[in-house]
XYZ file of C-alpha atoms in Angstrom:
294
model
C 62.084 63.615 54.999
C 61.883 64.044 58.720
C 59.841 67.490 59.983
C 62.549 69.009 61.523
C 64.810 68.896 58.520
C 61.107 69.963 56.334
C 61.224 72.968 59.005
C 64.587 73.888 58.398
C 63.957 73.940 54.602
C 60.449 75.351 54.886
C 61.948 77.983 57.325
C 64.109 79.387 54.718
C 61.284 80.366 52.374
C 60.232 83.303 54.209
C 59.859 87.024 53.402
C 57.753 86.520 50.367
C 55.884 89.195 48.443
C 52.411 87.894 49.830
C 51.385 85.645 52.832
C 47.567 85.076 52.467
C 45.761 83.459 55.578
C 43.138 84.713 58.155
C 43.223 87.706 60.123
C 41.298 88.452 62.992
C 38.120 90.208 62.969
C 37.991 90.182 58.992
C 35.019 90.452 57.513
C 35.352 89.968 53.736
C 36.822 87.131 52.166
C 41.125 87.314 51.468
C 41.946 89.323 48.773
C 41.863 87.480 45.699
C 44.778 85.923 44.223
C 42.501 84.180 41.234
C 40.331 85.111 38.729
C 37.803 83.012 39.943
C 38.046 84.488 43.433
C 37.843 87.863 41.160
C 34.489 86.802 40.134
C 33.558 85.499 43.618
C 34.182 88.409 45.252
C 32.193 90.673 42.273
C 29.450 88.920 42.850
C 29.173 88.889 46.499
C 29.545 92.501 46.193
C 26.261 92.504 43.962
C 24.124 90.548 46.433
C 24.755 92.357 49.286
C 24.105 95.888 47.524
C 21.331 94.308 46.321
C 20.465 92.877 50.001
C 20.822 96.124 51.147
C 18.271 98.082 48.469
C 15.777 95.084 49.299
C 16.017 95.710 53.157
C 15.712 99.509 51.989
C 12.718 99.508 50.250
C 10.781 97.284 52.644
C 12.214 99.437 55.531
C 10.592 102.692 53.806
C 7.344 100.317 53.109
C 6.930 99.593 56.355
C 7.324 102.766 57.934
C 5.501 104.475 55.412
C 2.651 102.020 56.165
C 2.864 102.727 60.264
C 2.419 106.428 59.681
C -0.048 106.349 56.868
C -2.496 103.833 57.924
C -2.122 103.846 61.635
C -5.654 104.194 64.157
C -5.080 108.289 64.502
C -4.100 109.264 60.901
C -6.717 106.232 59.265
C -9.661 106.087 62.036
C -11.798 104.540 59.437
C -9.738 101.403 58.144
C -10.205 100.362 54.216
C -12.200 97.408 53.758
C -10.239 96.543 50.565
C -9.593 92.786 49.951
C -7.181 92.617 47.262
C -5.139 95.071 44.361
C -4.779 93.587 41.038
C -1.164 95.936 40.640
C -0.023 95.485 44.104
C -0.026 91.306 43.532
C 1.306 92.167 40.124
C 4.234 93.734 41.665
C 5.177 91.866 44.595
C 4.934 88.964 42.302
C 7.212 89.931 39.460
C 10.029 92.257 41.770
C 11.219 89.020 43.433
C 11.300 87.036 40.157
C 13.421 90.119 38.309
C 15.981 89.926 41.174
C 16.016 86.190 41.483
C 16.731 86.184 37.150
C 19.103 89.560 37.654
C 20.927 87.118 40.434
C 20.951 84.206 38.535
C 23.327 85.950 35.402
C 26.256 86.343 36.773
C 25.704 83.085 39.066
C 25.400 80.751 35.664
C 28.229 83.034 34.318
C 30.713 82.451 37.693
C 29.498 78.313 37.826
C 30.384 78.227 34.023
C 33.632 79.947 34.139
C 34.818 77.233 37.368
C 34.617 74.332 35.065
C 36.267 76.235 31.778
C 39.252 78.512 32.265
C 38.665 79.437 28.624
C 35.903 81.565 29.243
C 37.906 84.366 31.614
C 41.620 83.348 30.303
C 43.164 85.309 27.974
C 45.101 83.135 25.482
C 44.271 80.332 27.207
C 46.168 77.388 25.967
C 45.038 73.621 27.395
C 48.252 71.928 26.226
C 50.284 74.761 28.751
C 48.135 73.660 31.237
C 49.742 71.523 34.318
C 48.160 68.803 36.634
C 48.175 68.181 40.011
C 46.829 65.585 41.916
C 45.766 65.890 45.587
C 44.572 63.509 47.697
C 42.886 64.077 51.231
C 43.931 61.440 53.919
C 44.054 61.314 57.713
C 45.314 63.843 58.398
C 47.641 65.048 55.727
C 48.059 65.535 51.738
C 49.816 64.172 49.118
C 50.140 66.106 46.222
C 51.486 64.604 42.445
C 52.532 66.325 40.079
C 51.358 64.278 36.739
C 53.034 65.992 34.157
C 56.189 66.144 35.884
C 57.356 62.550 36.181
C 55.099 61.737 39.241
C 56.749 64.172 40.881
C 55.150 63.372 44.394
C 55.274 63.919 48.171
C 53.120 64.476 51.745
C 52.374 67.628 52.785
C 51.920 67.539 56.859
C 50.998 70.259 59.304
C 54.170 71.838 61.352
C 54.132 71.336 65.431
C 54.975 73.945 66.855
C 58.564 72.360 67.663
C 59.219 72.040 64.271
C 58.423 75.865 63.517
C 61.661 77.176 62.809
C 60.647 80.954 62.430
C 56.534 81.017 64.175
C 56.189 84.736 62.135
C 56.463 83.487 58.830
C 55.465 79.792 59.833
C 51.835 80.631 61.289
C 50.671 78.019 63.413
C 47.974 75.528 62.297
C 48.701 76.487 58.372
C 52.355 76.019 57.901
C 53.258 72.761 56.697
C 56.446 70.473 55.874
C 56.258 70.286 52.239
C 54.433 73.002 50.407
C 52.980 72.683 47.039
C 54.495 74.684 44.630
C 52.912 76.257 41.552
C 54.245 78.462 38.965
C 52.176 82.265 38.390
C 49.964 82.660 35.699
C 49.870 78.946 34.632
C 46.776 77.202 34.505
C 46.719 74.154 37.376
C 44.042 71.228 36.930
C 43.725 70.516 40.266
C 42.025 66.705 41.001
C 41.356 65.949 44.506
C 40.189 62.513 45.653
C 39.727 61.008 49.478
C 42.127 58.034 50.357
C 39.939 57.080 53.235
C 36.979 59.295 54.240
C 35.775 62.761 52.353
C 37.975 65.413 52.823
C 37.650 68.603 50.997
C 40.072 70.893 49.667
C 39.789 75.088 50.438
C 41.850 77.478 49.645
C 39.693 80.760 50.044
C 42.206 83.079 47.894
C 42.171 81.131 45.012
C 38.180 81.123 45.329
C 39.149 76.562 45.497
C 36.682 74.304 47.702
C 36.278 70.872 46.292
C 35.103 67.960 48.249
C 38.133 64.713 47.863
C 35.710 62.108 48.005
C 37.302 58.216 48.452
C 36.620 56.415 44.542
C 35.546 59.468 43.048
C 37.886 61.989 41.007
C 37.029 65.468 41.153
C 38.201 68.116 39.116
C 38.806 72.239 39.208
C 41.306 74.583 38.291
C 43.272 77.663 39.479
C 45.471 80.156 37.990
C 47.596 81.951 40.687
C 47.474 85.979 39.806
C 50.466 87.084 42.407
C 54.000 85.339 43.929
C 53.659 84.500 47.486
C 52.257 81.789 49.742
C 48.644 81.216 50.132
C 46.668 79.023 52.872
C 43.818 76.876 53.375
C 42.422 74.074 55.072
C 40.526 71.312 54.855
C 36.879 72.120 55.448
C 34.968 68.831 55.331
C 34.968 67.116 59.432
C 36.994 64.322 58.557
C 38.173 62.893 62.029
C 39.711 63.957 65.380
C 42.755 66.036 63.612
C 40.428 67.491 61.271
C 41.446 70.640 62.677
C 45.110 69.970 61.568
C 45.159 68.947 57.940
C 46.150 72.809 56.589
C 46.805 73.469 52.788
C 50.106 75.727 51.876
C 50.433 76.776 48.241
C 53.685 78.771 47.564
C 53.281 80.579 43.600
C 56.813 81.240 42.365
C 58.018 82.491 39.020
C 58.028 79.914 36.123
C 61.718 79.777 36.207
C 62.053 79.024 39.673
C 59.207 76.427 39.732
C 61.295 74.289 36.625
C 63.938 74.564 38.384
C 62.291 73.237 41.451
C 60.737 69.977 40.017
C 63.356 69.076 38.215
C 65.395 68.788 41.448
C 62.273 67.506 43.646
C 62.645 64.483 41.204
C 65.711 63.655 42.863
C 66.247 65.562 46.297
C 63.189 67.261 47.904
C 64.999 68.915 50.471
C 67.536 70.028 48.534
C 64.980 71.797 46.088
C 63.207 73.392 48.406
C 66.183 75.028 50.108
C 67.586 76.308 46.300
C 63.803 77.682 45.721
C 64.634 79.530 49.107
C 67.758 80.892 48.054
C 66.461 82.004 44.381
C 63.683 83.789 46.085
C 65.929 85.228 48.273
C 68.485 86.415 45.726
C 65.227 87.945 43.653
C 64.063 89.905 46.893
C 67.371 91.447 47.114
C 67.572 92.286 43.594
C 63.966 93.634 43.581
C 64.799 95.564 46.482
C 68.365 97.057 44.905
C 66.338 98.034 41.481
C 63.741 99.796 44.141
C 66.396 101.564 45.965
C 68.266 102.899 42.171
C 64.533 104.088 40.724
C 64.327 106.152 44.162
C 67.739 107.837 44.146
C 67.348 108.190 40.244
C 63.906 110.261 41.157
């Protein structure tokens, strides 16, 4: 499949519901499209409010201890050497925070190696497998349950970018890997030739592809829409240009896709275009009819 004729099919998969990727001067993390991420994003939220009471409390300290105990206000300094409660305090604080941190950390590493534990009805044998593996300076992604399903997934020049708004530059890529919403995906990712790694920040993913080593996560896509990510382990001079596309579609549409992708990848990802396309303009005529009905 040459990259013009990926672009042209690529191109045609645009306007969909979500388009996750990095935005200047952000500050938080994308919005989560996981429950991992969920969890990741939770528990960033509890460090840095409690960060923020730490800083706080030893601001207050401080400042109470510059006007309390300076020359004018304490002319005749203590001659104290030590406080039994003070070391008893500044001893245990730190270790009640460090356990109070270390709760949900145990309970977020747990949860990334068993879906089980935050997955309603989780079900392993409705589970699918993927298998990616990091080369220079590309991926190839197999689909394992679906008859070795299999193909390269390869950055877009910009001459190949048929449509540069919904193809952003540096993340769009020839052959996207497609995943149905709300399925569980084992994701393996092993190195071909150096150590890659494997990030996809709204799925809350980074997992190092290491060459003879097999490692192993999984995801659950929350939403429909296309998510990016990137390699983020320096793996050579493109390093900069091995970009990860994830398009979540609706179970229907994703059978339909592999089944053709067996045969004729271009051809299925131009009829995934058109189904999406065909469900946009449906969602968008059931819109307009609840409006008017109102």
């Amino acid at each position: 499949m040459t990259a013009a004729a990926s672009a042209a099919a690529m191109g045609g998969l645009t306007g969909a519901a979500l388009a996750a990727q990095p935005t200047p001067w952000a500050v938080w993390s994308q919005a989560a499209a996981s429950p991992i991420q969920g969890m990741i994003e939770r528990f960033n939220l509890g460090i840095t409010i409690a960060m923020v009471a730490v800083v706080l409390v030893v601001l207050a300290l401080i400042a109470y201890v510059a006007v309390r105990f300076n020359r004018k206000a304490n002319p005749v300094p203590s001659r104290t050497s030590h406080n039994t409660m003070i070391e008893v305090v500044w001893t245990l604080a730190p270790i009640l925070i460090l356990i109070g941190i270390s709760v949900p950390s145990f309970s977020l590493l747990f949860a990334q190696a068993d879906p089980a534990r935050i997955v309603q009805d989780y079900d392993p044998a409705k589970t699918m497998t993927i298998k990616a593996t990091g080369l220079q300076w590309y991926w190839n992604y197999e689909y394992s349950d679906h008859d070795g399903v299999a193909f390269d997934s390869t950055m877009l020049e910009d001459k190949d970018r048929t449509d540069p708004v919904n193809q952003p530059r540096l993340l769009a890529v020839d052959n996207e890997m497609i995943v149905p919403v709300g399925t569980v995906v084992r994701l393996q990712v092993i190195g071909a030739d150096v150590i890659h790694s494997f990030a996809m920040p709204s799925f809350g993913l980074k997992l190092d592809a290491v060459p003879g080593r097999l490692n192993e996560t999984w995801f659950l896509a929350e939403r429909e829409g296309v998510y990016y990510g990137q390699c983020s382990e320096l793996c050579g001079i493109n390093h900069a240009f091995m970009p990860i596309a994830i398009r979540v579609v609706t179970p229907e549409q994703f059978q339909t896709w592999v089944a053709q992708a067996k045969d004729d990848l271009p051809a299925a990802y131009k009829a995934l275009a058109a189904a999406i396309a065909k469900d946009k303009v449906a969602q968008a005529h059931g819109t307009a009819v609840e409006v008017a009905a109102r």
